[in-house]
Amino acid sequence: MSGGWAGSNRRAELPPDWQTVIRPAVLQRDEHRCRNRIGGRVCGRPANQVDHIGDKHDHRIEMLQALCADCHNAKSSRQGNDARWAERMRRPPERHPGLI
């Protein structure tokens, strides 16, 4: 597996009807257009991916949106960076080597 899915178990967390029912329904509802807002405007480029708006385990159609690959990658990267920084901020401060 390459790209953003490398080393991920995310596909195993999706419901069995993700590819056959849920994903196609969201893309059709959103007319295969990216629903991401950039500067207050909808991106509108052709969408081929479906994204969770809130909780990644909430697979209700109203909690999903169609996104283009660029917007989905940017959103996922931003979420990953936020998670890494949150973890880093929980790390206890190291003692200065001169004070040990």
mmCIF file of C-alpha atoms in Angstrom:
data_model
loop_
_atom_site.group_PDB
_atom_site.id
_atom_site.type_symbol
_atom_site.label_atom_id
_atom_site.label_comp_id
_atom_site.label_asym_id
_atom_site.label_seq_id
_atom_site.Cartn_x
_atom_site.Cartn_y
_atom_site.Cartn_z
ATOM 1 C CA MET A 1 0.000 0.000 0.000
ATOM 2 C CA SER A 2 1.405 3.419 -0.840
ATOM 3 C CA GLY A 3 0.620 7.028 -0.073
ATOM 4 C CA GLY A 4 -1.669 8.089 2.754
ATOM 5 C CA TRP A 5 -2.937 4.564 3.372
ATOM 6 C CA ALA A 6 0.562 3.124 4.003
ATOM 7 C CA GLY A 7 0.592 1.433 7.393
ATOM 8 C CA SER A 8 -3.006 2.440 8.072
ATOM 9 C CA ASN A 9 -5.751 0.172 9.398
ATOM 10 C CA ARG A 10 -8.410 2.741 8.492
ATOM 11 C CA ARG A 11 -10.078 0.594 5.837
ATOM 12 C CA ALA A 12 -10.718 -2.114 8.437
ATOM 13 C CA GLU A 13 -12.626 0.460 10.532
ATOM 14 C CA LEU A 14 -15.077 1.294 7.722
ATOM 15 C CA PRO A 15 -18.455 -0.480 7.546
ATOM 16 C CA PRO A 16 -18.820 -3.377 5.078
ATOM 17 C CA ASP A 17 -21.127 -1.333 2.805
ATOM 18 C CA TRP A 18 -18.744 1.654 2.576
ATOM 19 C CA GLN A 19 -17.686 1.014 -1.046
ATOM 20 C CA THR A 20 -21.031 -0.247 -2.325
ATOM 21 C CA VAL A 21 -23.622 1.956 -0.585
ATOM 22 C CA ILE A 22 -22.305 4.812 1.589
ATOM 23 C CA ARG A 23 -19.472 6.212 -0.543
ATOM 24 C CA PRO A 24 -21.463 6.232 -3.816
ATOM 25 C CA ALA A 25 -24.453 7.850 -2.062
ATOM 26 C CA VAL A 26 -22.327 10.711 -0.714
ATOM 27 C CA LEU A 27 -20.604 11.320 -4.057
ATOM 28 C CA GLN A 28 -23.959 11.335 -5.840
ATOM 29 C CA ARG A 29 -25.569 13.655 -3.272
ATOM 30 C CA ASP A 30 -22.669 16.111 -3.622
ATOM 31 C CA GLU A 31 -22.720 15.736 -7.426
ATOM 32 C CA HIS A 32 -19.083 14.543 -7.422
ATOM 33 C CA ARG A 33 -17.991 18.087 -6.456
ATOM 34 C CA CYS A 34 -15.638 18.988 -3.623
ATOM 35 C CA ARG A 35 -17.552 20.513 -0.696
ATOM 36 C CA ASN A 36 -14.480 21.911 1.091
ATOM 37 C CA ARG A 37 -14.621 25.613 1.883
ATOM 38 C CA ILE A 38 -11.539 27.660 1.040
ATOM 39 C CA GLY A 39 -11.695 31.314 2.011
ATOM 40 C CA GLY A 40 -15.468 31.107 2.454
ATOM 41 C CA ARG A 41 -16.050 29.600 -1.001
ATOM 42 C CA VAL A 42 -16.770 25.985 -1.918
ATOM 43 C CA CYS A 43 -13.848 24.400 -3.799
ATOM 44 C CA GLY A 44 -16.148 22.754 -6.377
ATOM 45 C CA ARG A 45 -13.461 20.737 -8.172
ATOM 46 C CA PRO A 46 -14.294 17.152 -9.203
ATOM 47 C CA ALA A 47 -14.431 14.964 -6.092
ATOM 48 C CA ASN A 48 -13.508 11.305 -5.887
ATOM 49 C CA GLN A 49 -13.096 10.921 -2.127
ATOM 50 C CA VAL A 50 -15.445 10.878 0.851
ATOM 51 C CA ASP A 51 -14.474 12.505 4.137
ATOM 52 C CA HIS A 52 -15.873 12.385 7.658
ATOM 53 C CA ILE A 53 -16.951 15.839 8.819
ATOM 54 C CA GLY A 54 -16.625 15.065 12.527
ATOM 55 C CA ASP A 55 -15.999 11.785 14.304
ATOM 56 C CA LYS A 56 -14.171 9.300 12.078
ATOM 57 C CA HIS A 57 -16.447 6.529 13.358
ATOM 58 C CA ASP A 58 -19.697 8.335 12.482
ATOM 59 C CA HIS A 59 -20.600 6.905 9.073
ATOM 60 C CA ARG A 60 -24.017 8.543 8.730
ATOM 61 C CA ILE A 61 -24.387 10.069 5.272
ATOM 62 C CA GLU A 62 -25.182 13.505 6.719
ATOM 63 C CA MET A 63 -21.800 13.430 8.518
ATOM 64 C CA LEU A 64 -19.838 12.782 5.295
ATOM 65 C CA GLN A 65 -18.788 15.029 2.421
ATOM 66 C CA ALA A 66 -17.253 14.642 -1.018
ATOM 67 C CA LEU A 67 -13.750 16.093 -1.378
ATOM 68 C CA CYS A 68 -11.180 16.337 -4.157
ATOM 69 C CA ALA A 69 -7.847 14.595 -3.521
ATOM 70 C CA ASP A 70 -5.998 17.874 -2.868
ATOM 71 C CA CYS A 71 -8.480 19.117 -0.256
ATOM 72 C CA HIS A 72 -8.690 15.702 1.422
ATOM 73 C CA ASN A 73 -4.889 15.413 1.599
ATOM 74 C CA ALA A 74 -4.606 18.926 3.041
ATOM 75 C CA LYS A 75 -7.292 18.230 5.652
ATOM 76 C CA SER A 76 -5.770 14.887 6.655
ATOM 77 C CA SER A 77 -2.296 16.421 6.889
ATOM 78 C CA ARG A 78 -3.608 19.257 9.062
ATOM 79 C CA GLN A 79 -5.360 16.773 11.375
ATOM 80 C CA GLY A 80 -2.230 14.628 11.635
ATOM 81 C CA ASN A 81 -0.052 17.634 12.450
ATOM 82 C CA ASP A 82 -2.552 18.834 15.057
ATOM 83 C CA ALA A 83 -2.497 15.384 16.694
ATOM 84 C CA ARG A 84 1.314 15.288 16.714
ATOM 85 C CA TRP A 85 1.547 18.760 18.266
ATOM 86 C CA ALA A 86 -1.067 17.857 20.890
ATOM 87 C CA GLU A 87 1.015 14.803 21.820
ATOM 88 C CA ARG A 88 4.207 16.836 21.910
ATOM 89 C CA MET A 89 2.595 19.396 24.199
ATOM 90 C CA ARG A 90 1.718 16.627 26.714
ATOM 91 C CA ARG A 91 5.339 15.528 26.909
ATOM 92 C CA PRO A 92 6.956 16.622 30.190
ATOM 93 C CA PRO A 93 9.659 19.247 29.762
ATOM 94 C CA GLU A 94 13.179 17.886 29.775
ATOM 95 C CA ARG A 95 15.539 18.985 32.484
ATOM 96 C CA HIS A 96 18.471 21.084 31.422
ATOM 97 C CA PRO A 97 21.607 18.881 31.159
ATOM 98 C CA GLY A 98 23.574 21.317 33.312
ATOM 99 C CA LEU A 99 21.067 20.950 36.144
ATOM 100 C CA ILE A 100 21.016 17.136 36.355
#
